[in-house]
Amino acid sequence: MDRFVIQGPTPLEGEIAVGGAKNAVLPLMAAALLARGETIVENVPDLVDVRFFMTILEELGARCVLEKSQLTIDTTNQDGCSAPYDLVRKMRASIYVLGPLLAYHGEARVSLPGGCAWGPRPVNLHLDAMQALGAQLDLDEGYIVGKTQGRLIGTRFRFEPVSVGATANVLMAAVLAQGTTDLENCAVEPEITGLAEALVRSGAKIEGIGTTSIRIEGVREIAPLKHRVMADRIEAGTFMAGVAMTTGRVTMTRVDPAHLRSVISVLQDIGCEITEDHDLITVEMDRRPRSVEVVTRPYPGFPTDMQAQIMAVCTLAEGTSYMTDSIYQDRFTHVSELNRLGADIRLDGSKATIIGAGQLQGAPVMATDLRASAALVLAGAAAHGTTLVNRVYHIDRGYEKIEIRLAALGANIRREAY
Ligand code: EPZ
């Protein structure tokens, strides 16, 4: 296993190119199953989760090649309908193949995803919506076994609560359904908008893109997708939080500031100077962070995927900050690890109270899930002394070569096997 060895504190200075968005790539990879032929996705980061999804698609008969940020998925010979447990259990997003398999093949056998580091993550909306589209679903030894009588049939469905994954899954399924599907209370994350736009360019008929009400007129077939993935807003936000913690000045390029309005606003409240252009953001910080009160919300609200990173910033703030995760009540595995670095964070259900400390002290900590681990790396760069972040495979799932890129900004960080 690998760990990071980080010596702090070090300011972050320089320029960094933001990679393609993991959470935009994954649904696009599943959407390749809606057509036979060569789907091409540009600006794809070389991440563990992307490589993993390639394995799942290959299990289903596709051929995948990722070279120089271009992902080619050839589904000419796609013939499988089964996504096995030993693959799905490692990545929840594997359930994205359910909709496309039911829509294209009329059958699917997809393992129910397990929980994740911070607790249960249900998939009832995915299943209820597929049944509303006419799929017959049964549970067999932990597998969702789905069959349709011919094509899926257009329907009306409302997501409660808003769900990014379920919106993506059902949108893909409805594209090939017979008739009209009306979806209400859809997620409007940019990654979903990107997916819908890519599907329309391939012949899908979708109205209301970017809004919470989407109407899909089913078609018999679509062409393979050709799409350039948007920048990863969460990766950009993570680097921005790093500057807020360590002070310094960093320009992020190839990023869309419009996707980061809520994060920019919180960082400005914290005391960052932020300037932007159409595809870059510069963050400058030369003071101790100010305390803030943040509640995570579905887009365009403050993203739950930035909760851990901003909490890490708040550990150094003047005064007391409050962080509530309204999306995942228990997404706080980073709290005990941050407290090992000298933070003073108390939990009460889904609300964390963060009493700002003058500084953090380096210590060995354990990465648990992707964003919690990123928060620990940022904290290590700000802490005085040596921080060991163990089990960094969690970070490799969603950040490409993060240690190399942070080192290029001045962080004293290296990867070592242990
Ligand atoms: C996506 O997960 C992201 N993953 C997550 O990012 C992100 O945290 C999450 O959306 C919220 O923004 C990908 O895009 C691959 P949800 P997803 O369905 O789709 C409840 C990361 O760090 N819910 O929007 O699984 C659920 O419990 C990852 O990159 C149901 O009740 O999240 C939660 O409370 C972590 N039933 C809320 O909806 C369902 O069937 C939002 O979850 C589905 C979800």
CSV table of C-alpha atoms and ligand atoms in Angstrom, one decimal:
chain,number,residue,atom,x,y,z
A,1,MET,CA,0.0,0.0,0.0
A,2,ASP,CA,1.1,3.6,-0.5
A,3,ARG,CA,1.1,6.5,1.9
A,4,PHE,CA,2.0,10.2,1.6
A,5,VAL,CA,4.7,11.8,3.7
A,6,ILE,CA,4.0,15.5,4.0
A,7,GLN,CA,6.2,18.1,5.7
A,8,GLY,CA,4.4,21.3,6.6
A,9,PRO,CA,3.7,24.1,6.7
A,10,THR,CA,4.3,25.1,3.1
A,11,PRO,CA,2.5,27.8,1.1
A,12,LEU,CA,1.1,26.9,-2.3
A,13,GLU,CA,2.2,29.0,-5.2
A,14,GLY,CA,2.0,28.7,-9.0
A,15,GLU,CA,-0.4,27.4,-11.7
A,16,ILE,CA,-2.2,24.1,-12.1
A,17,ALA,CA,-4.3,22.7,-14.9
A,18,VAL,CA,-7.5,21.1,-13.6
A,19,GLY,CA,-8.3,17.6,-14.9
A,20,GLY,CA,-11.4,16.3,-16.5
A,21,ALA,CA,-14.4,15.6,-14.1
A,22,LYS,CA,-14.5,12.1,-12.8
A,23,ASN,CA,-18.2,12.4,-12.0
A,24,ALA,CA,-18.9,13.5,-15.6
A,25,VAL,CA,-16.8,10.7,-17.2
A,26,LEU,CA,-18.4,7.8,-15.3
A,27,PRO,CA,-22.0,8.3,-16.6
A,28,LEU,CA,-20.7,9.0,-20.1
A,29,MET,CA,-18.9,5.6,-20.0
A,30,ALA,CA,-22.1,3.9,-19.1
A,31,ALA,CA,-23.9,5.8,-21.9
A,32,ALA,CA,-21.6,4.1,-24.4
A,33,LEU,CA,-23.6,1.0,-23.9
A,34,LEU,CA,-26.6,2.7,-25.5
A,35,ALA,CA,-25.1,2.4,-28.9
A,36,ARG,CA,-23.0,0.0,-31.0
A,37,GLY,CA,-19.8,1.5,-32.2
A,38,GLU,CA,-16.9,3.7,-31.0
A,39,THR,CA,-17.7,6.2,-28.2
A,40,ILE,CA,-14.9,8.8,-27.8
A,41,VAL,CA,-14.5,10.9,-24.7
A,42,GLU,CA,-11.9,13.6,-24.5
A,43,ASN,CA,-10.2,15.2,-21.4
A,44,VAL,CA,-10.5,12.0,-19.4
A,45,PRO,CA,-8.3,11.8,-16.2
A,46,ASP,CA,-6.3,8.6,-15.7
A,47,LEU,CA,-8.0,7.7,-12.4
A,48,VAL,CA,-8.5,4.4,-10.6
A,49,ASP,CA,-12.3,4.8,-10.9
A,50,VAL,CA,-12.1,5.4,-14.6
A,51,ARG,CA,-9.8,2.4,-15.1
A,52,PHE,CA,-12.2,0.4,-13.0
A,53,PHE,CA,-15.2,1.3,-15.0
A,54,MET,CA,-13.3,0.3,-18.1
A,55,THR,CA,-13.0,-3.2,-16.6
A,56,ILE,CA,-16.7,-3.3,-16.0
A,57,LEU,CA,-17.4,-2.3,-19.6
A,58,GLU,CA,-15.0,-4.9,-20.8
A,59,GLU,CA,-16.9,-7.5,-18.8
A,60,LEU,CA,-19.9,-6.4,-20.8
A,61,GLY,CA,-18.1,-7.0,-24.1
A,62,ALA,CA,-16.8,-3.6,-24.9
A,63,ARG,CA,-13.2,-2.7,-25.7
A,64,CYS,CA,-11.7,0.3,-23.9
A,65,VAL,CA,-8.5,2.2,-24.5
A,66,LEU,CA,-7.4,5.3,-22.5
A,67,GLU,CA,-4.5,7.1,-24.0
A,68,LYS,CA,-3.4,10.7,-23.5
A,69,SER,CA,-6.7,11.7,-21.9
A,70,GLN,CA,-8.7,10.2,-24.8
A,71,LEU,CA,-11.0,7.3,-23.8
A,72,THR,CA,-12.3,5.1,-26.7
A,73,ILE,CA,-15.0,2.6,-25.9
A,74,ASP,CA,-15.9,0.2,-28.7
A,75,THR,CA,-19.2,-1.4,-28.0
A,76,THR,CA,-19.5,-3.1,-31.4
A,77,ASN,CA,-19.4,-6.5,-29.8
A,78,GLN,CA,-21.1,-5.6,-26.5
A,79,ASP,CA,-22.9,-8.8,-25.4
A,80,GLY,CA,-22.9,-9.0,-21.7
A,81,CYS,CA,-25.6,-8.0,-19.2
A,82,SER,CA,-23.9,-8.8,-16.0
A,83,ALA,CA,-21.9,-6.5,-13.7
A,84,PRO,CA,-20.4,-8.8,-11.1
A,85,TYR,CA,-20.3,-8.2,-7.3
A,86,ASP,CA,-16.6,-8.2,-7.0
A,87,LEU,CA,-16.4,-5.3,-9.4
A,88,VAL,CA,-19.5,-3.3,-8.4
A,89,ARG,CA,-18.8,-3.5,-4.7
A,90,LYS,CA,-15.7,-1.4,-5.2
A,91,MET,CA,-17.4,1.4,-7.0
A,92,ARG,CA,-21.0,2.5,-6.5
A,93,ALA,CA,-21.2,4.3,-9.8
A,94,SER,CA,-21.1,0.8,-11.5
A,95,ILE,CA,-24.9,0.9,-11.0
A,96,TYR,CA,-24.9,3.4,-13.9
A,97,VAL,CA,-24.9,0.4,-16.3
A,98,LEU,CA,-28.3,-0.7,-15.1
A,99,GLY,CA,-30.3,1.8,-17.2
A,100,PRO,CA,-28.3,1.4,-20.4
A,101,LEU,CA,-28.4,-2.4,-20.2
A,102,LEU,CA,-32.1,-2.5,-19.7
A,103,ALA,CA,-32.6,0.1,-22.5
A,104,TYR,CA,-30.3,-1.6,-25.0
A,105,HIS,CA,-30.4,-5.3,-24.2
A,106,GLY,CA,-33.7,-5.5,-22.3
A,107,GLU,CA,-32.0,-7.4,-19.5
A,108,ALA,CA,-29.4,-6.7,-16.8
A,109,ARG,CA,-27.8,-8.4,-13.9
A,110,VAL,CA,-26.1,-5.8,-11.7
A,111,SER,CA,-24.9,-6.4,-8.2
A,112,LEU,CA,-26.4,-4.1,-5.6
A,113,PRO,CA,-23.6,-1.8,-4.5
A,114,GLY,CA,-22.5,-2.1,-0.9
A,115,GLY,CA,-22.4,0.8,1.4
A,116,CYS,CA,-19.4,3.1,1.5
A,117,ALA,CA,-16.9,4.5,4.0
A,118,TRP,CA,-19.5,6.8,5.5
A,119,GLY,CA,-22.6,4.7,5.6
A,120,PRO,CA,-25.6,3.4,3.6
A,121,ARG,CA,-26.2,4.9,0.2
A,122,PRO,CA,-29.5,3.6,-1.1
A,123,VAL,CA,-30.4,3.0,-4.7
A,124,ASN,CA,-34.1,2.8,-4.3
A,125,LEU,CA,-34.7,5.7,-6.7
A,126,HIS,CA,-32.7,3.9,-9.5
A,127,LEU,CA,-34.8,0.7,-9.0
A,128,ASP,CA,-38.2,2.5,-8.6
A,129,ALA,CA,-37.6,4.5,-11.8
A,130,MET,CA,-36.6,1.4,-13.8
A,131,GLN,CA,-39.7,-0.3,-12.7
A,132,ALA,CA,-41.7,2.8,-13.7
A,133,LEU,CA,-40.2,2.4,-17.1
A,134,GLY,CA,-41.6,-1.1,-17.3
A,135,ALA,CA,-38.6,-3.2,-16.2
A,136,GLN,CA,-39.3,-6.3,-14.1
A,137,LEU,CA,-36.7,-6.2,-11.3
A,138,ASP,CA,-36.0,-9.0,-8.9
A,139,LEU,CA,-33.3,-9.3,-6.2
A,140,ASP,CA,-31.3,-12.6,-6.5
A,141,GLU,CA,-28.4,-13.2,-4.2
A,142,GLY,CA,-27.5,-9.5,-3.9
A,143,TYR,CA,-28.0,-9.0,-7.6
A,144,ILE,CA,-30.6,-6.7,-9.3
A,145,VAL,CA,-31.9,-9.0,-12.1
A,146,GLY,CA,-33.9,-6.9,-14.6
A,147,LYS,CA,-35.9,-7.8,-17.7
A,148,THR,CA,-38.2,-5.9,-20.0
A,149,GLN,CA,-41.0,-7.0,-22.3
A,150,GLY,CA,-39.5,-5.4,-25.4
A,151,ARG,CA,-38.5,-1.8,-25.1
A,152,LEU,CA,-38.8,0.3,-21.9
A,153,ILE,CA,-42.0,2.4,-21.9
A,154,GLY,CA,-42.0,6.1,-21.3
A,155,THR,CA,-43.3,7.2,-17.9
A,156,ARG,CA,-43.5,10.0,-15.4
A,157,PHE,CA,-41.1,9.9,-12.4
A,158,ARG,CA,-40.2,12.2,-9.6
A,159,PHE,CA,-36.9,11.9,-7.7
A,160,GLU,CA,-37.3,12.4,-3.9
A,161,PRO,CA,-34.7,13.3,-2.8
A,162,VAL,CA,-32.7,14.8,-5.6
A,163,SER,CA,-30.2,12.2,-6.8
A,164,VAL,CA,-27.3,12.7,-9.2
A,165,GLY,CA,-26.8,9.1,-10.0
A,166,ALA,CA,-30.5,8.2,-10.3
A,167,THR,CA,-31.1,11.1,-12.6
A,168,ALA,CA,-28.2,10.0,-14.8
A,169,ASN,CA,-29.3,6.3,-14.8
A,170,VAL,CA,-32.9,7.0,-15.6
A,171,LEU,CA,-32.1,9.7,-18.2
A,172,MET,CA,-29.9,7.1,-20.1
A,173,ALA,CA,-32.6,4.4,-19.8
A,174,ALA,CA,-35.4,6.8,-21.1
A,175,VAL,CA,-33.4,7.8,-24.2
A,176,LEU,CA,-34.2,4.4,-25.9
A,177,ALA,CA,-37.7,3.9,-24.3
A,178,GLN,CA,-40.8,3.9,-26.3
A,179,GLY,CA,-42.7,7.1,-25.9
A,180,THR,CA,-42.3,10.1,-23.6
A,181,THR,CA,-40.7,10.2,-20.2
A,182,ASP,CA,-41.2,13.2,-17.8
A,183,LEU,CA,-38.7,13.4,-15.0
A,184,GLU,CA,-39.3,15.8,-12.1
A,185,ASN,CA,-36.9,17.1,-9.3
A,186,CYS,CA,-33.9,16.1,-11.4
A,187,ALA,CA,-30.3,16.8,-10.3
A,188,VAL,CA,-28.9,19.8,-12.2
A,189,GLU,CA,-25.3,19.2,-11.5
A,190,PRO,CA,-23.1,20.3,-14.5
A,191,GLU,CA,-22.1,16.6,-15.0
A,192,ILE,CA,-25.7,15.7,-15.6
A,193,THR,CA,-26.1,18.6,-18.0
A,194,GLY,CA,-23.0,17.4,-19.9
A,195,LEU,CA,-24.4,13.9,-20.1
A,196,ALA,CA,-27.7,15.1,-21.5
A,197,GLU,CA,-25.9,17.4,-24.1
A,198,ALA,CA,-23.7,14.5,-25.2
A,199,LEU,CA,-26.8,12.2,-25.6
A,200,VAL,CA,-28.6,14.9,-27.7
A,201,ARG,CA,-25.6,15.2,-30.0
A,202,SER,CA,-25.9,11.4,-30.5
A,203,GLY,CA,-29.5,11.7,-31.5
A,204,ALA,CA,-31.4,11.5,-28.2
A,205,LYS,CA,-34.4,13.8,-27.9
A,206,ILE,CA,-34.2,15.6,-24.5
A,207,GLU,CA,-35.8,18.9,-23.4
A,208,GLY,CA,-35.3,20.8,-20.2
A,209,ILE,CA,-31.6,20.1,-20.0
A,210,GLY,CA,-30.1,22.0,-17.0
A,211,THR,CA,-33.5,22.3,-15.3
A,212,THR,CA,-35.2,20.0,-12.7
A,213,SER,CA,-37.8,19.0,-15.2
A,214,ILE,CA,-36.6,16.9,-18.1
A,215,ARG,CA,-38.7,15.4,-20.9
A,216,ILE,CA,-37.2,12.6,-23.1
A,217,GLU,CA,-38.8,11.5,-26.3
A,218,GLY,CA,-37.6,7.9,-26.8
A,219,VAL,CA,-35.8,7.0,-30.0
A,220,ARG,CA,-35.0,3.6,-31.4
A,221,GLU,CA,-31.3,4.1,-31.5
A,222,ILE,CA,-28.6,6.7,-31.0
A,223,ALA,CA,-25.1,7.1,-32.4
A,224,PRO,CA,-22.0,6.4,-30.3
A,225,LEU,CA,-21.1,9.5,-28.2
A,226,LYS,CA,-18.4,12.0,-28.9
A,227,HIS,CA,-17.8,14.3,-26.0
A,228,ARG,CA,-15.2,16.4,-24.3
A,229,VAL,CA,-15.5,16.2,-20.5
A,230,MET,CA,-15.8,19.4,-18.5
A,231,ALA,CA,-13.2,20.3,-15.9
A,232,ASP,CA,-13.5,18.7,-12.4
A,233,ARG,CA,-15.1,21.4,-10.3
A,234,ILE,CA,-14.4,19.4,-7.1
A,235,GLU,CA,-10.7,18.9,-7.9
A,236,ALA,CA,-10.5,22.7,-8.6
A,237,GLY,CA,-12.3,23.4,-5.3
A,238,THR,CA,-9.9,21.1,-3.5
A,239,PHE,CA,-6.9,23.0,-4.7
A,240,MET,CA,-8.6,26.3,-3.8
A,241,ALA,CA,-9.2,25.0,-0.3
A,242,GLY,CA,-5.5,24.0,-0.1
A,243,VAL,CA,-4.5,27.7,-0.7
A,244,ALA,CA,-7.0,28.8,1.9
A,245,MET,CA,-5.3,26.5,4.4
A,246,THR,CA,-1.6,27.1,3.6
A,247,THR,CA,-1.8,30.7,2.3
A,248,GLY,CA,-0.2,31.5,-1.1
A,249,ARG,CA,-1.4,32.2,-4.6
A,250,VAL,CA,-2.5,29.6,-7.1
A,251,THR,CA,-4.1,29.9,-10.6
A,252,MET,CA,-6.2,27.0,-11.7
A,253,THR,CA,-6.5,26.8,-15.5
A,254,ARG,CA,-9.0,24.9,-17.8
A,255,VAL,CA,-11.7,25.4,-15.2
A,256,ASP,CA,-15.2,26.9,-15.4
A,257,PRO,CA,-15.8,29.4,-12.6
A,258,ALA,CA,-19.6,29.2,-13.3
A,259,HIS,CA,-19.5,25.6,-11.8
A,260,LEU,CA,-18.0,26.9,-8.6
A,261,ARG,CA,-20.1,29.8,-7.5
A,262,SER,CA,-21.1,28.4,-4.1
A,263,VAL,CA,-17.5,27.3,-3.4
A,264,ILE,CA,-16.0,30.6,-4.4
A,265,SER,CA,-18.5,32.4,-2.2
A,266,VAL,CA,-17.6,30.4,0.9
A,267,LEU,CA,-13.9,30.8,0.2
A,268,GLN,CA,-14.4,34.6,-0.1
A,269,ASP,CA,-16.2,34.6,3.2
A,270,ILE,CA,-13.2,32.7,4.6
A,271,GLY,CA,-11.0,35.5,3.5
A,272,CYS,CA,-9.6,34.4,0.1
A,273,GLU,CA,-9.0,36.9,-2.7
A,274,ILE,CA,-10.5,35.3,-5.8
A,275,THR,CA,-10.2,36.6,-9.4
A,276,GLU,CA,-11.5,34.7,-12.4
A,277,ASP,CA,-11.5,34.7,-16.2
A,278,HIS,CA,-13.6,32.5,-18.4
A,279,ASP,CA,-11.4,29.4,-17.9
A,280,LEU,CA,-9.3,30.2,-14.9
A,281,ILE,CA,-9.5,31.1,-11.3
A,282,THR,CA,-6.8,32.6,-9.1
A,283,VAL,CA,-7.0,32.2,-5.4
A,284,GLU,CA,-4.8,34.2,-3.0
A,285,MET,CA,-4.7,33.9,0.8
A,286,ASP,CA,-2.4,35.8,3.1
A,287,ARG,CA,-4.2,35.6,6.4
A,288,ARG,CA,-5.7,33.2,8.9
A,289,PRO,CA,-9.1,31.9,7.7
A,290,ARG,CA,-12.3,33.4,9.0
A,291,SER,CA,-14.9,31.1,10.5
A,292,VAL,CA,-18.0,30.3,8.4
A,293,GLU,CA,-21.3,28.4,8.6
A,294,VAL,CA,-22.0,26.1,5.7
A,295,VAL,CA,-24.8,23.7,4.8
A,296,THR,CA,-24.3,21.3,1.8
A,297,ARG,CA,-27.1,21.3,-0.8
A,298,PRO,CA,-27.7,19.8,-4.2
A,299,TYR,CA,-26.3,22.0,-7.1
A,300,PRO,CA,-26.1,24.9,-7.3
A,301,GLY,CA,-25.8,24.8,-3.5
A,302,PHE,CA,-22.5,24.1,-1.7
A,303,PRO,CA,-21.4,20.6,-2.8
A,304,THR,CA,-21.2,17.8,-0.3
A,305,ASP,CA,-18.0,16.7,-2.1
A,306,MET,CA,-16.3,19.9,-0.8
A,307,GLN,CA,-17.5,19.4,2.8
A,308,ALA,CA,-14.4,17.7,4.1
A,309,GLN,CA,-12.0,20.1,2.4
A,310,ILE,CA,-13.7,23.3,3.7
A,311,MET,CA,-14.0,21.7,7.2
A,312,ALA,CA,-10.2,21.2,7.1
A,313,VAL,CA,-9.8,25.0,6.3
A,314,CYS,CA,-12.1,25.8,9.2
A,315,THR,CA,-9.9,23.9,11.7
A,316,LEU,CA,-7.5,26.9,11.4
A,317,ALA,CA,-10.1,29.6,11.4
A,318,GLU,CA,-10.5,32.5,13.9
A,319,GLY,CA,-13.5,31.5,15.9
A,320,THR,CA,-16.0,28.7,15.6
A,321,SER,CA,-17.4,27.3,12.3
A,322,TYR,CA,-20.3,25.1,11.6
A,323,MET,CA,-20.7,22.5,8.8
A,324,THR,CA,-23.9,20.6,8.2
A,325,ASP,CA,-24.1,17.9,5.5
A,326,SER,CA,-27.8,17.8,4.4
A,327,ILE,CA,-27.1,15.2,1.7
A,328,TYR,CA,-25.1,12.6,3.6
A,329,GLN,CA,-25.8,12.9,7.4
A,330,ASP,CA,-22.8,10.8,8.3
A,331,ARG,CA,-20.1,11.9,5.9
A,332,PHE,CA,-17.7,12.7,8.7
A,333,THR,CA,-15.0,10.0,8.7
A,334,HIS,CA,-12.4,12.8,8.3
A,335,VAL,CA,-13.4,14.4,11.7
A,336,SER,CA,-11.5,12.0,13.9
A,337,GLU,CA,-8.5,12.1,11.6
A,338,LEU,CA,-8.4,15.9,11.6
A,339,ASN,CA,-8.7,15.9,15.3
A,340,ARG,CA,-5.6,13.8,15.4
A,341,LEU,CA,-3.8,16.7,13.8
A,342,GLY,CA,-4.9,19.0,16.6
A,343,ALA,CA,-8.2,20.2,15.3
A,344,ASP,CA,-11.1,20.6,17.7
A,345,ILE,CA,-14.2,19.3,15.9
A,346,ARG,CA,-17.3,18.1,17.6
A,347,LEU,CA,-20.2,16.2,15.9
A,348,ASP,CA,-23.8,16.3,16.7
A,349,GLY,CA,-25.7,14.2,14.1
A,350,SER,CA,-25.2,15.8,10.7
A,351,LYS,CA,-23.8,19.0,12.1
A,352,ALA,CA,-20.1,19.6,12.9
A,353,THR,CA,-18.8,22.4,15.2
A,354,ILE,CA,-15.3,23.4,14.4
A,355,ILE,CA,-13.5,25.4,17.0
A,356,GLY,CA,-10.6,27.1,15.2
A,357,ALA,CA,-7.0,26.3,16.3
A,358,GLY,CA,-4.0,28.5,15.8
A,359,GLN,CA,-2.2,25.7,14.0
A,360,LEU,CA,-2.3,21.9,13.3
A,361,GLN,CA,0.5,19.5,14.3
A,362,GLY,CA,1.6,16.7,11.9
A,363,ALA,CA,0.7,13.1,12.8
A,364,PRO,CA,-0.1,9.8,11.1
A,365,VAL,CA,-3.7,9.7,9.8
A,366,MET,CA,-5.8,7.3,7.9
A,367,ALA,CA,-7.5,8.0,4.5
A,368,THR,CA,-11.0,6.6,4.5
A,369,ASP,CA,-12.9,8.0,1.5
A,370,LEU,CA,-12.0,10.1,-1.5
A,371,ARG,CA,-12.8,13.6,-0.3
A,372,ALA,CA,-11.9,13.0,3.4
A,373,SER,CA,-8.5,11.8,2.2
A,374,ALA,CA,-8.0,14.9,0.1
A,375,ALA,CA,-8.9,17.0,3.2
A,376,LEU,CA,-6.2,15.2,5.2
A,377,VAL,CA,-3.6,15.9,2.5
A,378,LEU,CA,-4.4,19.6,2.6
A,379,ALA,CA,-4.3,19.6,6.4
A,380,GLY,CA,-0.9,17.9,6.2
A,381,ALA,CA,0.5,20.6,4.0
A,382,ALA,CA,-0.7,23.2,6.5
A,383,ALA,CA,0.3,21.3,9.7
A,384,HIS,CA,3.6,21.9,11.5
A,385,GLY,CA,5.7,18.8,11.2
A,386,THR,CA,5.3,15.5,9.5
A,387,THR,CA,2.0,14.0,8.5
A,388,LEU,CA,1.6,10.5,7.1
A,389,VAL,CA,-1.6,9.9,5.2
A,390,ASN,CA,-2.1,6.1,4.9
A,391,ARG,CA,-4.1,4.2,2.3
A,392,VAL,CA,-3.8,6.8,-0.4
A,393,TYR,CA,-5.5,4.5,-2.9
A,394,HIS,CA,-8.7,6.3,-1.8
A,395,ILE,CA,-7.2,9.5,-3.2
A,396,ASP,CA,-6.0,7.9,-6.4
A,397,ARG,CA,-9.7,7.1,-7.2
A,398,GLY,CA,-10.5,10.7,-7.8
A,399,TYR,CA,-7.3,12.8,-8.1
A,400,GLU,CA,-4.7,12.1,-10.7
A,401,LYS,CA,-1.1,12.3,-9.4
A,402,ILE,CA,-2.2,14.7,-6.6
A,403,GLU,CA,1.2,14.5,-4.8
A,404,ILE,CA,3.1,15.4,-8.0
A,405,ARG,CA,0.8,18.3,-8.7
A,406,LEU,CA,0.8,19.7,-5.2
A,407,ALA,CA,4.6,19.3,-5.0
A,408,ALA,CA,4.8,21.5,-8.2
A,409,LEU,CA,2.9,24.1,-6.2
A,410,GLY,CA,5.5,24.0,-3.4
A,411,ALA,CA,4.0,21.3,-1.1
A,412,ASN,CA,6.6,19.0,0.5
A,413,ILE,CA,4.9,15.7,-0.2
A,414,ARG,CA,6.1,12.4,-1.5
A,415,ARG,CA,4.5,9.0,-2.0
A,416,GLU,CA,6.1,5.9,-0.5
A,417,ALA,CA,5.2,2.2,-0.3
A,418,TYR,CA,4.8,0.8,3.3
B,1,EPZ,C1,-23.0,11.4,-6.8
B,1,EPZ,O1,-23.2,10.3,-6.0
B,1,EPZ,C2,-21.5,11.6,-6.8
B,1,EPZ,N1,-20.8,10.5,-7.4
B,1,EPZ,C3,-21.0,11.8,-5.3
B,1,EPZ,O2,-19.6,12.1,-5.4
B,1,EPZ,C4,-21.7,13.0,-4.7
B,1,EPZ,O3,-21.3,13.1,-3.4
B,1,EPZ,C5,-23.2,12.8,-4.8
B,1,EPZ,O4,-23.6,12.6,-6.2
B,1,EPZ,C6,-23.9,14.0,-4.3
B,1,EPZ,O5,-23.6,15.1,-5.0
B,1,EPZ,C7,-20.7,10.4,-8.7
B,1,EPZ,O6,-21.2,11.3,-9.4
B,1,EPZ,C8,-20.1,9.2,-9.3
B,1,EPZ,P1,-27.0,11.0,-5.0
B,1,EPZ,P2,-24.7,9.6,-6.0
B,1,EPZ,O7,-27.8,9.9,-5.6
B,1,EPZ,O8,-25.3,9.7,-7.3
B,1,EPZ,C9,-30.0,9.7,-1.6
B,1,EPZ,C10,-17.3,11.8,-5.0
B,1,EPZ,O9,-16.7,12.1,-4.0
B,1,EPZ,N2,-30.4,8.7,-2.5
B,1,EPZ,O10,-27.0,12.4,-5.6
B,1,EPZ,O11,-24.6,8.3,-5.4
B,1,EPZ,C11,-28.6,9.6,-1.1
B,1,EPZ,O12,-28.6,8.7,0.1
B,1,EPZ,C12,-18.6,11.1,-4.9
B,1,EPZ,O13,-16.9,12.0,-6.2
B,1,EPZ,C13,-31.5,7.9,-2.2
B,1,EPZ,O14,-32.2,8.1,-1.1
B,1,EPZ,O15,-25.4,10.5,-4.9
B,1,EPZ,C14,-28.2,11.0,-0.7
B,1,EPZ,O16,-28.7,11.3,0.5
B,1,EPZ,C15,-19.0,10.7,-3.5
B,1,EPZ,N3,-31.9,6.9,-3.0
B,1,EPZ,C16,-28.9,11.8,-1.8
B,1,EPZ,O17,-29.9,11.0,-2.3
B,1,EPZ,C17,-31.3,6.7,-4.2
B,1,EPZ,O18,-31.7,5.8,-4.9
B,1,EPZ,C18,-28.0,12.2,-2.9
B,1,EPZ,O19,-27.3,11.1,-3.4
B,1,EPZ,C19,-30.1,7.5,-4.5
B,1,EPZ,C20,-29.7,8.4,-3.7
